[in-house]
Amino acid sequence: MAKTSMSQRKTMGRVMHEYTHGELKSGRSGKAGKVKSRRQAIAIALKEAGASKYESKKENKQNLRKSKDKEATGRTYQQEREGKGRVGARGKRESTRAMGGRSAKAPTRRRASPRRHTTRGAR
């Protein structure tokens, strides 16, 4: 298997979590029923993460984008079951110092924007 990015690993982890909790379903909008085979769950995880070796680069990119949209809008099975709108600390729920959240003890230092170098006198 090729090297996967962090977002791909997170998506694969979420799908496998759904499988271990009996929440992963196959088929269009889950109409084919629960996934019982671990191999099938891995195949679904790779496809959703855009890391499948049977898809083209373009299809893999589209699949990952679709999964990230699903996670961002709260349409994963786990989110629907727990009533969550999104995954992670984003927007109103920022909490860590690295994200500059409201409950962080110290505000994060903003990096100065890079200045453009211009030559003097030669305009």
CSV table of N, CA and C in Angstrom, one decimal:
chain,number,residue,atom,x,y,z
A,1,MET,N,0.8,-1.2,0.0
A,1,MET,CA,0.0,0.0,0.0
A,1,MET,C,0.9,1.2,0.0
A,2,ALA,N,0.5,2.2,-0.7
A,2,ALA,CA,1.2,3.5,-0.8
A,2,ALA,C,1.1,4.3,0.5
A,3,LYS,N,2.0,5.2,0.7
A,3,LYS,CA,2.0,6.0,1.9
A,3,LYS,C,0.8,6.9,1.9
A,4,THR,N,0.1,6.9,3.0
A,4,THR,CA,-1.1,7.7,3.1
A,4,THR,C,-0.9,9.0,3.9
A,5,SER,N,-1.8,10.0,3.6
A,5,SER,CA,-1.7,11.2,4.3
A,5,SER,C,-2.4,11.1,5.7
A,6,MET,N,-2.3,12.1,6.5
A,6,MET,CA,-2.9,12.1,7.8
A,6,MET,C,-4.4,12.1,7.7
A,7,SER,N,-5.0,12.9,6.7
A,7,SER,CA,-6.4,12.9,6.6
A,7,SER,C,-6.9,11.6,6.1
A,8,GLN,N,-6.2,10.9,5.2
A,8,GLN,CA,-6.6,9.6,4.8
A,8,GLN,C,-6.6,8.6,5.9
A,9,ARG,N,-5.6,8.6,6.8
A,9,ARG,CA,-5.5,7.7,7.9
A,9,ARG,C,-6.7,8.0,8.9
A,10,LYS,N,-7.1,9.3,9.1
A,10,LYS,CA,-8.2,9.6,10.0
A,10,LYS,C,-9.5,9.0,9.4
A,11,THR,N,-9.7,9.1,8.1
A,11,THR,CA,-10.9,8.6,7.4
A,11,THR,C,-10.9,7.1,7.6
A,12,MET,N,-9.8,6.5,7.3
A,12,MET,CA,-9.7,5.0,7.5
A,12,MET,C,-10.0,4.6,8.9
A,13,GLY,N,-9.5,5.3,9.8
A,13,GLY,CA,-9.7,5.0,11.2
A,13,GLY,C,-11.2,5.1,11.6
A,14,ARG,N,-11.9,6.2,11.0
A,14,ARG,CA,-13.3,6.4,11.3
A,14,ARG,C,-14.1,5.2,10.7
A,15,VAL,N,-13.8,4.8,9.5
A,15,VAL,CA,-14.5,3.7,8.9
A,15,VAL,C,-14.4,2.4,9.6
A,16,MET,N,-13.1,2.1,10.0
A,16,MET,CA,-12.9,0.9,10.8
A,16,MET,C,-13.5,1.0,12.2
A,17,HIS,N,-13.6,2.2,12.8
A,17,HIS,CA,-14.3,2.3,14.0
A,17,HIS,C,-15.8,2.0,13.8
A,18,GLU,N,-16.4,2.5,12.7
A,18,GLU,CA,-17.8,2.2,12.4
A,18,GLU,C,-18.0,0.7,12.3
A,19,TYR,N,-17.0,0.0,11.6
A,19,TYR,CA,-17.1,-1.4,11.4
A,19,TYR,C,-17.1,-2.2,12.7
A,20,THR,N,-16.1,-1.8,13.6
A,20,THR,CA,-16.0,-2.5,14.9
A,20,THR,C,-17.2,-2.3,15.8
A,21,HIS,N,-17.9,-1.2,15.6
A,21,HIS,CA,-19.1,-1.0,16.4
A,21,HIS,C,-20.4,-1.4,15.7
A,22,GLY,N,-20.2,-2.1,14.5
A,22,GLY,CA,-21.4,-2.6,13.8
A,22,GLY,C,-22.2,-1.5,13.1
A,23,GLU,N,-21.6,-0.4,12.8
A,23,GLU,CA,-22.3,0.7,12.2
A,23,GLU,C,-22.1,0.8,10.7
A,24,LEU,N,-21.0,0.1,10.2
A,24,LEU,CA,-20.7,0.3,8.8
A,24,LEU,C,-21.6,-0.5,7.9
A,25,LYS,N,-22.1,0.2,6.9
A,25,LYS,CA,-23.1,-0.4,6.0
A,25,LYS,C,-22.5,-0.3,4.6
A,26,SER,N,-22.9,-1.2,3.7
A,26,SER,CA,-22.4,-1.2,2.4
A,26,SER,C,-23.6,-0.8,1.4
A,27,GLY,N,-23.2,-0.6,0.2
A,27,GLY,CA,-24.2,-0.3,-0.8
A,27,GLY,C,-24.5,1.2,-0.8
A,28,ARG,N,-25.3,1.6,-1.8
A,28,ARG,CA,-25.7,3.0,-1.9
A,28,ARG,C,-26.6,3.4,-0.7
A,29,SER,N,-26.1,4.4,0.0
A,29,SER,CA,-26.8,4.9,1.3
A,29,SER,C,-27.1,3.7,2.2
A,30,GLY,N,-26.3,2.7,2.3
A,30,GLY,CA,-26.4,1.7,3.3
A,30,GLY,C,-27.5,0.7,3.1
A,31,LYS,N,-28.1,0.6,1.9
A,31,LYS,CA,-29.2,-0.3,1.7
A,31,LYS,C,-28.9,-1.7,1.6
A,32,ALA,N,-27.6,-2.1,1.4
A,32,ALA,CA,-27.2,-3.5,1.3
A,32,ALA,C,-27.0,-4.1,2.7
A,33,GLY,N,-27.1,-3.4,3.7
A,33,GLY,CA,-27.0,-3.9,5.1
A,33,GLY,C,-25.6,-3.8,5.7
A,34,LYS,N,-25.5,-4.3,6.9
A,34,LYS,CA,-24.2,-4.2,7.7
A,34,LYS,C,-23.1,-5.0,7.1
A,35,VAL,N,-21.9,-4.4,7.2
A,35,VAL,CA,-20.7,-5.1,6.7
A,35,VAL,C,-20.3,-6.1,7.8
A,36,LYS,N,-20.1,-7.4,7.4
A,36,LYS,CA,-19.7,-8.4,8.4
A,36,LYS,C,-18.3,-8.8,8.2
A,37,SER,N,-17.7,-8.6,7.0
A,37,SER,CA,-16.4,-9.1,6.7
A,37,SER,C,-15.4,-8.0,6.9
A,38,ARG,N,-14.3,-8.3,7.6
A,38,ARG,CA,-13.2,-7.3,7.9
A,38,ARG,C,-12.6,-6.9,6.6
A,39,ARG,N,-12.4,-7.8,5.7
A,39,ARG,CA,-11.8,-7.5,4.4
A,39,ARG,C,-12.6,-6.5,3.6
A,40,GLN,N,-13.9,-6.7,3.7
A,40,GLN,CA,-14.8,-5.7,3.0
A,40,GLN,C,-14.7,-4.3,3.6
A,41,ALA,N,-14.6,-4.3,5.0
A,41,ALA,CA,-14.5,-3.1,5.7
A,41,ALA,C,-13.2,-2.4,5.3
A,42,ILE,N,-12.1,-3.1,5.2
A,42,ILE,CA,-10.9,-2.5,4.8
A,42,ILE,C,-11.0,-1.9,3.4
A,43,ALA,N,-11.6,-2.7,2.5
A,43,ALA,CA,-11.8,-2.2,1.1
A,43,ALA,C,-12.6,-0.9,1.1
A,44,ILE,N,-13.6,-0.8,1.9
A,44,ILE,CA,-14.5,0.4,2.0
A,44,ILE,C,-13.7,1.5,2.6
A,45,ALA,N,-12.9,1.3,3.6
A,45,ALA,CA,-12.0,2.3,4.3
A,45,ALA,C,-11.0,2.9,3.3
A,46,LEU,N,-10.4,2.0,2.5
A,46,LEU,CA,-9.4,2.5,1.5
A,46,LEU,C,-10.1,3.3,0.4
A,47,LYS,N,-11.2,2.9,0.0
A,47,LYS,CA,-11.9,3.6,-1.0
A,47,LYS,C,-12.4,5.0,-0.5
A,48,GLU,N,-12.9,5.0,0.7
A,48,GLU,CA,-13.4,6.3,1.3
A,48,GLU,C,-12.2,7.2,1.5
A,49,ALA,N,-11.1,6.7,1.9
A,49,ALA,CA,-9.9,7.5,2.2
A,49,ALA,C,-9.1,7.9,0.9
A,50,GLY,N,-9.6,7.4,-0.2
A,50,GLY,CA,-8.9,7.7,-1.5
A,50,GLY,C,-7.5,7.1,-1.6
A,51,ALA,N,-7.4,5.9,-1.0
A,51,ALA,CA,-6.1,5.2,-1.0
A,51,ALA,C,-6.2,3.9,-1.7
A,52,SER,N,-7.2,3.7,-2.5
A,52,SER,CA,-7.4,2.4,-3.2
A,52,SER,C,-6.4,2.2,-4.4
A,53,LYS,N,-5.8,1.1,-4.5
A,53,LYS,CA,-4.9,0.8,-5.7
A,53,LYS,C,-5.7,0.5,-6.9
A,54,TYR,N,-7.0,0.3,-6.8
A,54,TYR,CA,-7.9,-0.1,-7.9
A,54,TYR,C,-8.5,1.2,-8.6
A,55,GLU,N,-8.3,2.3,-8.0
A,55,GLU,CA,-8.9,3.6,-8.5
A,55,GLU,C,-7.8,4.4,-9.1
A,56,SER,N,-8.2,5.3,-10.0
A,56,SER,CA,-7.2,6.3,-10.6
A,56,SER,C,-7.0,7.4,-9.6
A,57,LYS,N,-5.9,8.2,-9.8
A,57,LYS,CA,-5.6,9.3,-8.9
A,57,LYS,C,-6.8,10.2,-8.8
A,58,LYS,N,-7.4,10.5,-9.9
A,58,LYS,CA,-8.6,11.4,-10.0
A,58,LYS,C,-9.7,10.9,-9.1
A,59,GLU,N,-10.0,9.6,-9.3
A,59,GLU,CA,-11.1,9.0,-8.5
A,59,GLU,C,-10.8,8.9,-7.0
A,60,ASN,N,-9.6,8.6,-6.7
A,60,ASN,CA,-9.2,8.6,-5.3
A,60,ASN,C,-9.3,10.0,-4.7
A,61,LYS,N,-8.9,11.0,-5.4
A,61,LYS,CA,-9.1,12.4,-4.9
A,61,LYS,C,-10.5,12.8,-4.7
A,62,GLN,N,-11.4,12.4,-5.6
A,62,GLN,CA,-12.8,12.6,-5.5
A,62,GLN,C,-13.4,11.9,-4.3
A,63,ASN,N,-13.0,10.6,-4.1
A,63,ASN,CA,-13.5,9.8,-3.0
A,63,ASN,C,-13.1,10.4,-1.7
A,64,LEU,N,-11.9,10.9,-1.5
A,64,LEU,CA,-11.5,11.5,-0.3
A,64,LEU,C,-12.2,12.8,0.0
A,65,ARG,N,-12.4,13.6,-1.1
A,65,ARG,CA,-13.1,14.9,-0.9
A,65,ARG,C,-14.6,14.6,-0.5
A,66,LYS,N,-15.2,13.6,-1.1
A,66,LYS,CA,-16.6,13.2,-0.7
A,66,LYS,C,-16.7,12.8,0.8
A,67,SER,N,-15.7,12.0,1.2
A,67,SER,CA,-15.6,11.6,2.6
A,67,SER,C,-15.5,12.8,3.6
A,68,LYS,N,-14.6,13.7,3.2
A,68,LYS,CA,-14.3,14.8,4.1
A,68,LYS,C,-15.6,15.7,4.1
A,69,ASP,N,-16.3,15.9,3.0
A,69,ASP,CA,-17.5,16.6,3.0
A,69,ASP,C,-18.6,15.9,3.9
A,70,LYS,N,-18.6,14.6,3.9
A,70,LYS,CA,-19.5,13.8,4.7
A,70,LYS,C,-19.2,14.1,6.2
A,71,GLU,N,-17.9,14.0,6.5
A,71,GLU,CA,-17.5,14.2,7.9
A,71,GLU,C,-17.8,15.7,8.4
A,72,ALA,N,-17.5,16.6,7.5
A,72,ALA,CA,-17.7,18.0,7.9
A,72,ALA,C,-19.2,18.4,8.1
A,73,THR,N,-20.1,17.7,7.4
A,73,THR,CA,-21.5,18.1,7.6
A,73,THR,C,-22.2,17.1,8.5
A,74,GLY,N,-21.5,16.2,9.2
A,74,GLY,CA,-22.1,15.4,10.2
A,74,GLY,C,-22.9,14.3,9.6
A,75,ARG,N,-22.6,13.7,8.5
A,75,ARG,CA,-23.4,12.7,7.9
A,75,ARG,C,-22.8,11.3,8.0
A,76,THR,N,-21.8,11.1,8.8
A,76,THR,CA,-21.2,9.8,9.1
A,76,THR,C,-22.2,9.1,10.1
A,77,TYR,N,-22.2,7.8,10.1
A,77,TYR,CA,-23.1,7.1,10.9
A,77,TYR,C,-22.9,7.4,12.4
A,78,GLN,N,-21.6,7.5,12.8
A,78,GLN,CA,-21.2,7.8,14.2
A,78,GLN,C,-21.8,9.1,14.6
A,79,GLN,N,-21.6,10.1,13.7
A,79,GLN,CA,-22.1,11.5,14.0
A,79,GLN,C,-23.6,11.5,14.1
A,80,GLU,N,-24.3,10.8,13.2
A,80,GLU,CA,-25.8,10.8,13.2
A,80,GLU,C,-26.3,10.1,14.5
A,81,ARG,N,-25.6,9.1,14.9
A,81,ARG,CA,-26.0,8.3,16.1
A,81,ARG,C,-25.7,9.1,17.4
A,82,GLU,N,-24.6,9.9,17.4
A,82,GLU,CA,-24.3,10.7,18.6
A,82,GLU,C,-24.8,12.1,18.6
A,83,GLY,N,-25.4,12.5,17.4
A,83,GLY,CA,-26.0,13.8,17.3
A,83,GLY,C,-25.0,14.9,17.1
A,84,LYS,N,-23.9,14.6,16.6
A,84,LYS,CA,-22.8,15.6,16.4
A,84,LYS,C,-22.9,16.2,15.0
A,85,GLY,N,-22.6,17.5,14.9
A,85,GLY,CA,-22.7,18.2,13.6
A,85,GLY,C,-21.4,18.1,12.9
A,86,ARG,N,-20.3,18.0,13.6
A,86,ARG,CA,-19.0,18.0,12.9
A,86,ARG,C,-18.0,17.2,13.8
A,87,VAL,N,-16.8,16.9,13.2
A,87,VAL,CA,-15.8,16.2,13.9
A,87,VAL,C,-14.7,17.2,14.3
A,88,GLY,N,-14.1,17.1,15.5
A,88,GLY,CA,-13.0,17.9,15.9
A,88,GLY,C,-13.4,19.2,16.4
A,89,ALA,N,-12.4,20.0,16.9
A,89,ALA,CA,-12.6,21.3,17.4
A,89,ALA,C,-12.5,22.3,16.3
A,90,ARG,N,-13.6,22.7,15.8
A,90,ARG,CA,-13.7,23.7,14.7
A,90,ARG,C,-14.8,24.7,15.0
A,91,GLY,N,-14.6,25.9,14.5
A,91,GLY,CA,-15.7,26.9,14.7
A,91,GLY,C,-15.9,27.4,16.1
A,92,LYS,N,-17.1,27.2,16.6
A,92,LYS,CA,-17.4,27.6,18.0
A,92,LYS,C,-16.8,26.8,19.1
A,93,ARG,N,-16.4,25.6,18.7
A,93,ARG,CA,-15.9,24.7,19.8
A,93,ARG,C,-14.4,24.6,19.8
A,94,GLU,N,-13.7,25.6,19.4
A,94,GLU,CA,-12.2,25.6,19.5
A,94,GLU,C,-11.8,25.6,20.9
A,95,SER,N,-10.9,24.7,21.3
A,95,SER,CA,-10.5,24.6,22.6
A,95,SER,C,-9.0,24.5,22.9
A,96,THR,N,-8.2,24.0,21.9
A,96,THR,CA,-6.8,23.8,22.2
A,96,THR,C,-6.0,25.1,21.9
A,97,ARG,N,-4.9,25.2,22.6
A,97,ARG,CA,-4.0,26.4,22.4
A,97,ARG,C,-3.5,26.5,21.0
A,98,ALA,N,-3.3,25.4,20.4
A,98,ALA,CA,-2.8,25.4,19.0
A,98,ALA,C,-3.8,25.9,18.0
A,99,MET,N,-5.0,25.7,18.3
A,99,MET,CA,-6.1,26.2,17.4
A,99,MET,C,-6.5,27.6,17.8
A,100,GLY,N,-6.0,28.2,18.9
A,100,GLY,CA,-6.4,29.5,19.4
A,100,GLY,C,-7.8,29.6,19.9
A,101,GLY,N,-8.2,28.6,20.6
A,101,GLY,CA,-9.6,28.5,21.1
A,101,GLY,C,-9.8,29.4,22.2
A,102,ARG,N,-11.1,29.6,22.6
A,102,ARG,CA,-11.5,30.5,23.6
A,102,ARG,C,-11.1,30.0,25.0
A,103,SER,N,-11.1,28.7,25.2
A,103,SER,CA,-10.7,28.2,26.5
A,103,SER,C,-9.2,27.9,26.6
A,104,ALA,N,-8.4,28.3,25.6
A,104,ALA,CA,-7.0,28.2,25.7
A,104,ALA,C,-6.5,29.2,26.8
A,105,LYS,N,-5.4,28.8,27.5
A,105,LYS,CA,-4.9,29.7,28.5
A,105,LYS,C,-4.2,30.9,28.0
A,106,ALA,N,-3.5,30.7,26.9
A,106,ALA,CA,-2.7,31.9,26.3
A,106,ALA,C,-3.1,31.9,24.8
A,107,PRO,N,-3.3,33.1,24.3
A,107,PRO,CA,-3.6,33.2,22.9
A,107,PRO,C,-2.4,32.8,22.0
A,108,THR,N,-2.6,32.3,20.9
A,108,THR,CA,-1.5,31.9,20.0
A,108,THR,C,-0.9,33.1,19.3
A,109,ARG,N,0.4,33.0,19.1
A,109,ARG,CA,1.1,34.1,18.4
A,109,ARG,C,0.8,34.0,16.9
A,110,ARG,N,0.4,35.1,16.3
A,110,ARG,CA,0.1,35.1,14.9
A,110,ARG,C,1.5,35.4,14.2
A,111,ARG,N,1.7,34.6,13.2
A,111,ARG,CA,3.0,34.9,12.4
A,111,ARG,C,2.8,36.1,11.5
A,112,ALA,N,3.8,36.9,11.4
A,112,ALA,CA,3.7,38.1,10.5
A,112,ALA,C,3.7,37.6,9.1
A,113,SER,N,2.9,38.3,8.3
A,113,SER,CA,2.8,37.9,6.9
A,113,SER,C,4.1,38.2,6.2
A,114,PRO,N,4.5,37.3,5.3
A,114,PRO,CA,5.8,37.5,4.6
A,114,PRO,C,5.8,38.8,3.8
A,115,ARG,N,6.8,39.6,3.9
A,115,ARG,CA,6.9,40.9,3.2
A,115,ARG,C,7.5,40.6,1.8
A,116,ARG,N,7.0,41.4,0.9
A,116,ARG,CA,7.5,41.3,-0.5
A,116,ARG,C,8.8,42.2,-0.6
A,117,HIS,N,9.8,41.6,-1.2
A,117,HIS,CA,11.0,42.3,-1.4
A,117,HIS,C,11.0,43.1,-2.7
A,118,THR,N,11.2,44.4,-2.6
A,118,THR,CA,11.2,45.2,-3.8
A,118,THR,C,12.6,45.9,-3.8
A,119,THR,N,13.0,46.1,-5.0
A,119,THR,CA,14.3,46.8,-5.2
A,119,THR,C,14.1,48.3,-5.2
A,120,ARG,N,15.0,49.0,-4.5
A,120,ARG,CA,14.8,50.4,-4.3
A,120,ARG,C,15.3,51.2,-5.5
A,121,GLY,N,14.5,52.1,-5.9
A,121,GLY,CA,14.9,53.0,-7.0
A,121,GLY,C,14.7,52.5,-8.4
A,122,ALA,N,14.5,51.2,-8.6
A,122,ALA,CA,14.3,50.7,-9.9
A,122,ALA,C,12.8,50.4,-10.1
A,123,ARG,N,12.1,51.4,-10.5
A,123,ARG,CA,10.6,51.2,-10.7
A,123,ARG,C,10.3,51.4,-12.1
